[in-house]
Amino acid sequence: MAGRLAEGLSRAKGSFGQGLRRILARGRPVGADLYEELTETLILGDTGVAAATAAVDEVRRLAERTGVTDAEGLRRLLAQVIAERLGPAGGLDLPAPPDGRGGGCLGVILVVGVNGTGKTTTVAKLAARLLAEGRHPLLAQADTFRAAATEQTLVWAGRLGLEVVHHRVGSDPAAVAFDGVRAAIARGNDVLLVDTAGRLHTKTGLIEELKKVARILGREVPGAPHERLLVLDGTAGLNSLEQARVFGEAVSLTGIVITKLDGTARGGVVLAIREQFGLPVKFVGVGEGLDDLVPFDPEVYAGELLL
Ligand SMILES: Nc1nc2c(ncn2[C@@H]2O[C@H](COP(=O)(O)OP(=O)(O)OP(=O)(O)O)[C@@H](O)[C@H]2O)c(=O)[nH]1
Ligand SMILES: [Mg+2]
């Protein structure tokens, strides 16, 4: 698990991490110049200005308090500060599955995000992970804008041996969600994964549709959707993250999935996203395959970059 995250970060480790490790190399004098260089390198690595400044301030405070005066010591402090700022390790937070005696309940995961970020792939990867954990997932394709969305999901489902609830193009996504819940309960599935369309942010009417999907799920299953995950493309610029905010406002997110971390040399985006959204990064995508989704571990991440 930690190994997959480390592998996925290899590009970022090579350029972003190398930059940080060079600044914090043994023997370098610690002073204002070093702190400034560190801040700049973090910003160049896509951490965003706010996260970079806050992290370096925190490192400086800790160094002064604990009497650390060497660059190597600062490197360990920075790893610690980054891991802390990223919060607890990721993973899904789902209710216990139905136990057949009235206990437990269907777990529902709603996946949202801007067009092309990797939602459909992430749904398939999450389903693969849940299958491996012994759960019985059902997929619902609530992206009714494009026939290709359903085809794509059917291909993944075929590979996983899973069923898909889907409707015709142009039908109401909330109706797919409703049918998904009914089908999951009738067929004895214990998790329902609901995929959605990516073009919602351009029209408020469509945001209303997304809210309706969440509302219907909540009406049919207590506490659902239990996970409301926003999928963000780790290679997209920081400005493009802003458009994703609309989704958060629509469905009150529980966490973030950052995809394509394997494709960026600027691994700092994880920190920027944590800072901008104030939500835990639950998983990261590190490739296009079914097992290329790993629960995010802040300590492994910080260690890979710095230690
Ligand atoms: N390298 C890499 N590619 C990824 C990752 N996740 C998704 N992709 C690729 O990104 C592309 C878009 O993925 P989709 O899952 O179709 O994205 P989507 O958000 O469902 O797209 P729309 O439904 O059009 O909004 C595909 O080519 C995926 O293979 C990842 O973690 N790493
Ligand atoms: Mg899709």
Short mmCIF file of C-alpha atoms and ligand atoms in Angstrom, two decimals:
data_model
loop_
_atom_site.label_atom_id
_atom_site.label_comp_id
_atom_site.label_asym_id
_atom_site.label_seq_id
_atom_site.Cartn_x
_atom_site.Cartn_y
_atom_site.Cartn_z
CA MET A 1 0.00 0.00 0.00
CA ALA A 2 2.68 2.46 1.04
CA GLY A 3 4.72 1.07 -1.85
CA ARG A 4 2.08 2.02 -4.42
CA LEU A 5 1.90 5.56 -3.08
CA ALA A 6 5.69 5.81 -3.19
CA GLU A 7 5.76 4.52 -6.78
CA GLY A 8 3.00 6.87 -7.83
CA LEU A 9 4.91 9.78 -6.39
CA SER A 10 8.12 8.96 -8.23
CA ARG A 11 7.89 11.92 -10.62
CA ALA A 12 7.11 14.35 -7.84
CA LYS A 13 9.81 12.80 -5.69
CA GLY A 14 12.27 13.32 -8.51
CA SER A 15 11.72 17.00 -9.10
CA PHE A 16 9.68 18.60 -6.31
CA GLY A 17 11.15 16.38 -3.60
CA GLN A 18 14.65 16.72 -4.98
CA GLY A 19 14.33 20.52 -4.89
CA LEU A 20 13.28 20.41 -1.24
CA ARG A 21 15.98 17.92 -0.29
CA ARG A 22 18.64 20.02 -2.02
CA ILE A 23 17.66 23.12 -0.06
CA LEU A 24 17.63 21.13 3.15
CA ALA A 25 20.87 19.29 2.51
CA ARG A 26 23.28 18.59 5.33
CA GLY A 27 25.59 21.45 6.15
CA ARG A 28 23.59 24.26 4.58
CA PRO A 29 23.45 27.34 6.81
CA VAL A 30 19.97 27.97 8.22
CA GLY A 31 18.71 31.53 7.86
CA ALA A 32 16.26 33.85 6.14
CA ASP A 33 17.59 32.89 2.68
CA LEU A 34 16.98 29.23 3.26
CA TYR A 35 13.45 29.80 4.52
CA GLU A 36 12.69 31.98 1.54
CA GLU A 37 14.04 29.42 -0.92
CA LEU A 38 12.02 26.73 0.80
CA THR A 39 8.82 28.74 0.47
CA GLU A 40 9.50 29.36 -3.23
CA THR A 41 10.19 25.71 -3.93
CA LEU A 42 6.98 24.66 -2.19
CA ILE A 43 5.00 27.18 -4.26
CA LEU A 44 6.65 25.95 -7.47
CA GLY A 45 5.57 22.45 -6.44
CA ASP A 46 1.91 23.57 -6.52
CA THR A 47 1.29 23.79 -2.79
CA GLY A 48 -0.22 27.25 -3.20
CA VAL A 49 1.07 30.37 -1.47
CA ALA A 50 -1.03 30.04 1.68
CA ALA A 51 0.01 26.46 2.45
CA ALA A 52 3.66 27.12 1.61
CA THR A 53 3.90 30.19 3.85
CA ALA A 54 2.04 28.55 6.72
CA ALA A 55 4.17 25.38 6.57
CA VAL A 56 7.46 27.28 6.51
CA ASP A 57 6.36 29.58 9.36
CA GLU A 58 5.48 26.51 11.39
CA VAL A 59 8.85 24.89 10.64
CA ARG A 60 10.65 28.05 11.71
CA ARG A 61 8.65 28.25 14.96
CA LEU A 62 9.32 24.59 15.75
CA ALA A 63 13.01 24.96 14.94
CA GLU A 64 13.34 27.93 17.27
CA ARG A 65 11.43 26.21 20.04
CA THR A 66 13.33 22.95 19.84
CA GLY A 67 16.73 24.46 19.11
CA VAL A 68 17.14 22.91 15.66
CA THR A 69 19.79 24.85 13.79
CA ASP A 70 20.82 22.51 10.98
CA ALA A 71 19.21 22.01 7.57
CA GLU A 72 18.87 18.28 8.06
CA GLY A 73 16.90 18.85 11.25
CA LEU A 74 14.66 21.27 9.36
CA ARG A 75 14.03 18.59 6.76
CA ARG A 76 12.63 16.28 9.43
CA LEU A 77 10.57 19.14 10.87
CA LEU A 78 9.15 19.98 7.43
CA ALA A 79 8.17 16.33 6.88
CA GLN A 80 6.42 16.37 10.25
CA VAL A 81 4.64 19.69 9.55
CA ILE A 82 3.47 18.54 6.09
CA ALA A 83 2.15 15.25 7.45
CA GLU A 84 0.31 17.07 10.26
CA ARG A 85 -1.21 19.64 7.93
CA LEU A 86 -2.53 16.86 5.72
CA GLY A 87 -4.47 15.35 8.62
CA PRO A 88 -5.29 11.69 9.26
CA ALA A 89 -4.76 8.88 6.76
CA GLY A 90 -7.46 8.20 4.19
CA GLY A 91 -9.90 5.36 3.55
CA LEU A 92 -13.64 5.00 3.30
CA ASP A 93 -16.02 5.66 6.14
CA LEU A 94 -19.04 3.45 5.51
CA PRO A 95 -21.71 2.00 7.80
CA ALA A 96 -21.45 -1.68 8.74
CA PRO A 97 -23.02 -3.82 5.99
CA PRO A 98 -26.52 -5.26 6.49
CA ASP A 99 -26.27 -8.29 8.78
CA GLY A 100 -29.55 -9.91 7.70
CA ARG A 101 -31.06 -9.34 11.16
CA GLY A 102 -32.02 -5.72 10.67
CA GLY A 103 -28.61 -4.31 11.65
CA GLY A 104 -26.18 -2.46 9.40
CA CYS A 105 -27.17 -0.74 6.19
CA LEU A 106 -26.38 -0.27 2.53
CA GLY A 107 -23.30 1.95 2.20
CA VAL A 108 -23.66 4.64 -0.46
CA ILE A 109 -20.79 6.46 -2.16
CA LEU A 110 -21.48 9.45 -4.39
CA VAL A 111 -18.67 10.56 -6.68
CA VAL A 112 -18.68 14.08 -8.14
CA GLY A 113 -16.27 16.35 -9.96
CA VAL A 114 -15.49 18.38 -13.03
CA ASN A 115 -15.41 16.78 -16.46
CA GLY A 116 -12.51 14.43 -17.14
CA THR A 117 -10.98 14.37 -13.65
CA GLY A 118 -11.28 10.60 -13.34
CA LYS A 119 -14.63 9.99 -11.64
CA THR A 120 -15.66 6.93 -13.65
CA THR A 121 -12.23 5.34 -13.32
CA THR A 122 -12.21 6.09 -9.59
CA VAL A 123 -15.62 4.46 -9.13
CA ALA A 124 -14.26 1.30 -10.81
CA LYS A 125 -11.11 1.38 -8.67
CA LEU A 126 -13.13 1.86 -5.48
CA ALA A 127 -15.38 -1.04 -6.47
CA ALA A 128 -12.31 -3.22 -7.04
CA ARG A 129 -11.00 -2.26 -3.61
CA LEU A 130 -14.34 -2.98 -1.93
CA LEU A 131 -14.57 -6.35 -3.70
CA ALA A 132 -11.11 -7.23 -2.42
CA GLU A 133 -12.34 -6.37 1.08
CA GLY A 134 -15.18 -8.87 0.68
CA ARG A 135 -17.95 -6.34 0.02
CA HIS A 136 -20.61 -6.68 -2.68
CA PRO A 137 -20.75 -3.46 -4.69
CA LEU A 138 -23.33 -2.35 -7.21
CA LEU A 139 -22.61 0.48 -9.65
CA ALA A 140 -25.11 3.15 -10.67
CA GLN A 141 -24.29 5.35 -13.65
CA ALA A 142 -26.07 8.65 -13.03
CA ASP A 143 -24.15 10.41 -15.81
CA THR A 144 -27.06 10.44 -18.23
CA PHE A 145 -25.53 13.08 -20.51
CA ARG A 146 -23.49 10.73 -22.61
CA ALA A 147 -24.08 7.16 -23.73
CA ALA A 148 -20.31 6.71 -23.54
CA ALA A 149 -20.43 7.07 -19.76
CA THR A 150 -22.58 3.97 -19.43
CA GLU A 151 -20.46 2.07 -21.94
CA GLN A 152 -17.32 2.92 -20.01
CA THR A 153 -18.88 1.76 -16.74
CA LEU A 154 -20.15 -1.45 -18.34
CA VAL A 155 -16.62 -2.26 -19.50
CA TRP A 156 -15.19 -1.81 -15.99
CA ALA A 157 -18.09 -3.71 -14.45
CA GLY A 158 -17.56 -6.57 -16.93
CA ARG A 159 -13.96 -6.84 -15.81
CA LEU A 160 -14.98 -6.83 -12.16
CA GLY A 161 -17.99 -9.11 -12.59
CA LEU A 162 -20.33 -6.42 -11.25
CA GLU A 163 -23.74 -5.18 -12.30
CA VAL A 164 -24.61 -1.64 -13.36
CA VAL A 165 -27.85 0.26 -12.98
CA HIS A 166 -28.23 2.74 -15.82
CA HIS A 167 -30.91 4.60 -17.75
CA ARG A 168 -31.22 6.07 -21.22
CA VAL A 169 -29.35 9.24 -22.19
CA GLY A 170 -31.24 12.33 -21.09
CA SER A 171 -33.10 10.68 -18.23
CA ASP A 172 -33.15 12.03 -14.68
CA PRO A 173 -29.95 11.18 -12.74
CA ALA A 174 -31.95 11.08 -9.51
CA ALA A 175 -34.11 8.31 -10.98
CA VAL A 176 -30.94 6.27 -11.60
CA ALA A 177 -29.90 6.87 -7.99
CA PHE A 178 -33.34 5.76 -6.79
CA ASP A 179 -33.25 2.60 -8.92
CA GLY A 180 -29.70 1.96 -7.78
CA VAL A 181 -30.75 1.88 -4.13
CA ARG A 182 -33.77 -0.30 -4.84
CA ALA A 183 -31.72 -2.72 -6.92
CA ALA A 184 -28.92 -2.87 -4.33
CA ILE A 185 -31.37 -3.70 -1.55
CA ALA A 186 -33.26 -6.24 -3.69
CA ARG A 187 -30.08 -7.97 -4.84
CA GLY A 188 -28.35 -8.03 -1.49
CA ASN A 189 -25.51 -5.65 -2.36
CA ASP A 190 -23.90 -3.90 0.59
CA VAL A 191 -22.38 -0.88 -1.20
CA LEU A 192 -23.76 1.32 -3.96
CA LEU A 193 -21.36 3.50 -5.94
CA VAL A 194 -23.00 6.35 -7.81
CA ASP A 195 -21.09 7.98 -10.67
CA THR A 196 -22.19 11.41 -11.95
CA ALA A 197 -21.70 13.70 -14.92
CA GLY A 198 -18.82 16.16 -15.00
CA ARG A 199 -20.33 19.14 -16.69
CA LEU A 200 -22.57 20.21 -13.86
CA HIS A 201 -20.70 23.30 -12.79
CA THR A 202 -21.59 25.22 -15.93
CA LYS A 203 -25.30 25.35 -15.18
CA THR A 204 -27.05 25.88 -11.88
CA GLY A 205 -29.96 23.73 -13.07
CA LEU A 206 -27.55 20.85 -13.24
CA ILE A 207 -26.17 21.55 -9.79
CA GLU A 208 -29.76 21.28 -8.61
CA GLU A 209 -29.86 17.84 -10.24
CA LEU A 210 -26.84 16.77 -8.27
CA LYS A 211 -28.44 17.99 -5.05
CA LYS A 212 -31.51 16.00 -5.97
CA VAL A 213 -29.41 12.85 -6.45
CA ALA A 214 -27.96 13.30 -2.95
CA ARG A 215 -31.40 14.06 -1.51
CA ILE A 216 -32.99 10.95 -3.03
CA LEU A 217 -30.16 8.76 -1.77
CA GLY A 218 -30.61 10.24 1.73
CA ARG A 219 -34.34 9.68 1.63
CA GLU A 220 -33.92 6.00 0.71
CA VAL A 221 -31.03 5.07 3.01
CA PRO A 222 -30.33 6.58 6.46
CA GLY A 223 -27.31 8.88 6.34
CA ALA A 224 -26.71 8.32 2.62
CA PRO A 225 -24.71 9.17 0.67
CA HIS A 226 -22.24 8.20 3.41
CA GLU A 227 -19.24 9.19 1.33
CA ARG A 228 -19.49 12.22 -0.93
CA LEU A 229 -16.20 12.30 -2.75
CA LEU A 230 -14.92 15.07 -4.96
CA VAL A 231 -12.52 13.84 -7.62
CA LEU A 232 -9.81 16.35 -8.58
CA ASP A 233 -7.18 16.07 -11.28
CA GLY A 234 -3.76 16.43 -9.65
CA THR A 235 -2.19 17.62 -12.90
CA ALA A 236 -4.63 20.50 -13.41
CA GLY A 237 -3.48 23.95 -12.36
CA LEU A 238 -4.46 25.31 -8.98
CA ASN A 239 -6.91 27.78 -10.53
CA SER A 240 -8.92 24.97 -12.04
CA LEU A 241 -9.54 23.61 -8.54
CA GLU A 242 -11.71 26.61 -7.89
CA GLN A 243 -14.43 25.36 -10.23
CA ALA A 244 -14.68 22.24 -8.12
CA ARG A 245 -15.86 24.31 -5.16
CA VAL A 246 -19.34 24.44 -6.67
CA PHE A 247 -19.63 20.68 -6.22
CA GLY A 248 -18.70 20.95 -2.59
CA GLU A 249 -21.43 23.48 -2.05
CA ALA A 250 -23.95 21.20 -3.75
CA VAL A 251 -23.37 18.00 -1.80
CA SER A 252 -21.39 18.80 1.38
CA LEU A 253 -18.35 16.67 0.68
CA THR A 254 -16.78 14.12 3.02
CA GLY A 255 -13.45 13.87 1.24
CA ILE A 256 -11.29 14.28 -1.81
CA VAL A 257 -9.75 11.89 -4.30
CA ILE A 258 -6.77 13.28 -6.19
CA THR A 259 -6.18 11.49 -9.47
CA LYS A 260 -3.23 11.38 -11.85
CA LEU A 261 -0.68 11.97 -9.11
CA ASP A 262 1.54 9.70 -11.19
CA GLY A 263 1.44 12.32 -13.94
CA THR A 264 2.69 15.31 -12.02
CA ALA A 265 6.16 16.39 -10.99
CA ARG A 266 4.58 18.91 -8.62
CA GLY A 267 3.35 16.73 -5.79
CA GLY A 268 2.60 19.76 -3.63
CA VAL A 269 -0.92 19.89 -5.06
CA VAL A 270 -2.02 17.54 -2.28
CA LEU A 271 -1.20 20.22 0.28
CA ALA A 272 -2.93 22.95 -1.74
CA ILE A 273 -6.08 20.87 -2.01
CA ARG A 274 -6.13 20.10 1.71
CA GLU A 275 -5.71 23.81 2.41
CA GLN A 276 -8.26 25.05 -0.14
CA PHE A 277 -11.01 22.59 0.63
CA GLY A 278 -10.33 21.86 4.29
CA LEU A 279 -11.25 18.23 3.62
CA PRO A 280 -9.29 15.01 4.04
CA VAL A 281 -7.62 13.55 0.97
CA LYS A 282 -8.97 9.99 1.18
CA PHE A 283 -7.41 8.39 -1.87
CA VAL A 284 -4.98 9.20 -4.61
CA GLY A 285 -4.97 7.83 -8.14
CA VAL A 286 -1.54 6.76 -9.32
CA GLY A 287 -2.35 5.21 -12.72
CA GLU A 288 -5.09 4.02 -15.02
CA GLY A 289 -5.36 0.43 -13.77
CA LEU A 290 -7.87 -0.97 -11.30
CA ASP A 291 -5.39 -1.23 -8.46
CA ASP A 292 -3.96 2.24 -9.05
CA LEU A 293 -5.93 3.85 -6.24
CA VAL A 294 -4.31 4.02 -2.83
CA PRO A 295 -5.60 5.29 0.51
CA PHE A 296 -3.72 8.49 1.13
CA ASP A 297 -1.14 8.32 3.89
CA PRO A 298 0.27 11.75 4.86
CA GLU A 299 3.31 10.30 6.62
CA VAL A 300 4.32 8.17 3.66
CA TYR A 301 3.73 11.13 1.36
CA ALA A 302 5.87 13.53 3.41
CA GLY A 303 8.53 10.87 3.93
CA GLU A 304 8.72 10.15 0.20
CA LEU A 305 9.26 13.79 -0.62
CA LEU A 306 11.71 14.64 2.11
CA LEU A 307 13.37 11.72 3.82
N1 LIG B 1 -2.46 8.46 -15.18
C1 LIG B 1 -3.65 8.43 -14.61
N2 LIG B 1 -4.74 8.55 -15.39
C2 LIG B 1 -5.96 8.52 -14.78
C3 LIG B 1 -6.09 8.39 -13.38
N3 LIG B 1 -7.42 8.41 -13.11
C4 LIG B 1 -8.07 8.54 -14.28
N4 LIG B 1 -7.20 8.62 -15.31
C5 LIG B 1 -7.50 8.79 -16.75
O1 LIG B 1 -8.19 10.01 -16.93
C6 LIG B 1 -9.08 9.93 -18.03
C7 LIG B 1 -10.48 10.40 -17.63
O2 LIG B 1 -11.00 9.48 -16.68
P1 LIG B 1 -12.56 9.27 -16.45
O3 LIG B 1 -12.67 8.32 -15.31
O4 LIG B 1 -13.26 8.95 -17.69
O5 LIG B 1 -12.97 10.74 -15.98
P2 LIG B 1 -14.43 11.29 -15.64
O6 LIG B 1 -14.27 12.28 -14.55
O7 LIG B 1 -15.36 10.17 -15.41
O8 LIG B 1 -14.80 12.03 -17.01
P3 LIG B 1 -16.25 12.59 -17.46
O9 LIG B 1 -17.23 11.51 -17.17
O10 LIG B 1 -16.08 12.87 -18.92
O11 LIG B 1 -16.48 13.82 -16.68
C8 LIG B 1 -9.04 8.48 -18.48
O12 LIG B 1 -8.19 8.37 -19.58
C9 LIG B 1 -8.44 7.74 -17.28
O13 LIG B 1 -7.76 6.57 -17.64
C10 LIG B 1 -4.90 8.30 -12.59
O14 LIG B 1 -4.90 8.20 -11.36
N5 LIG B 1 -3.71 8.32 -13.26
MG MG B 2 -17.21 9.74 -16.23
#
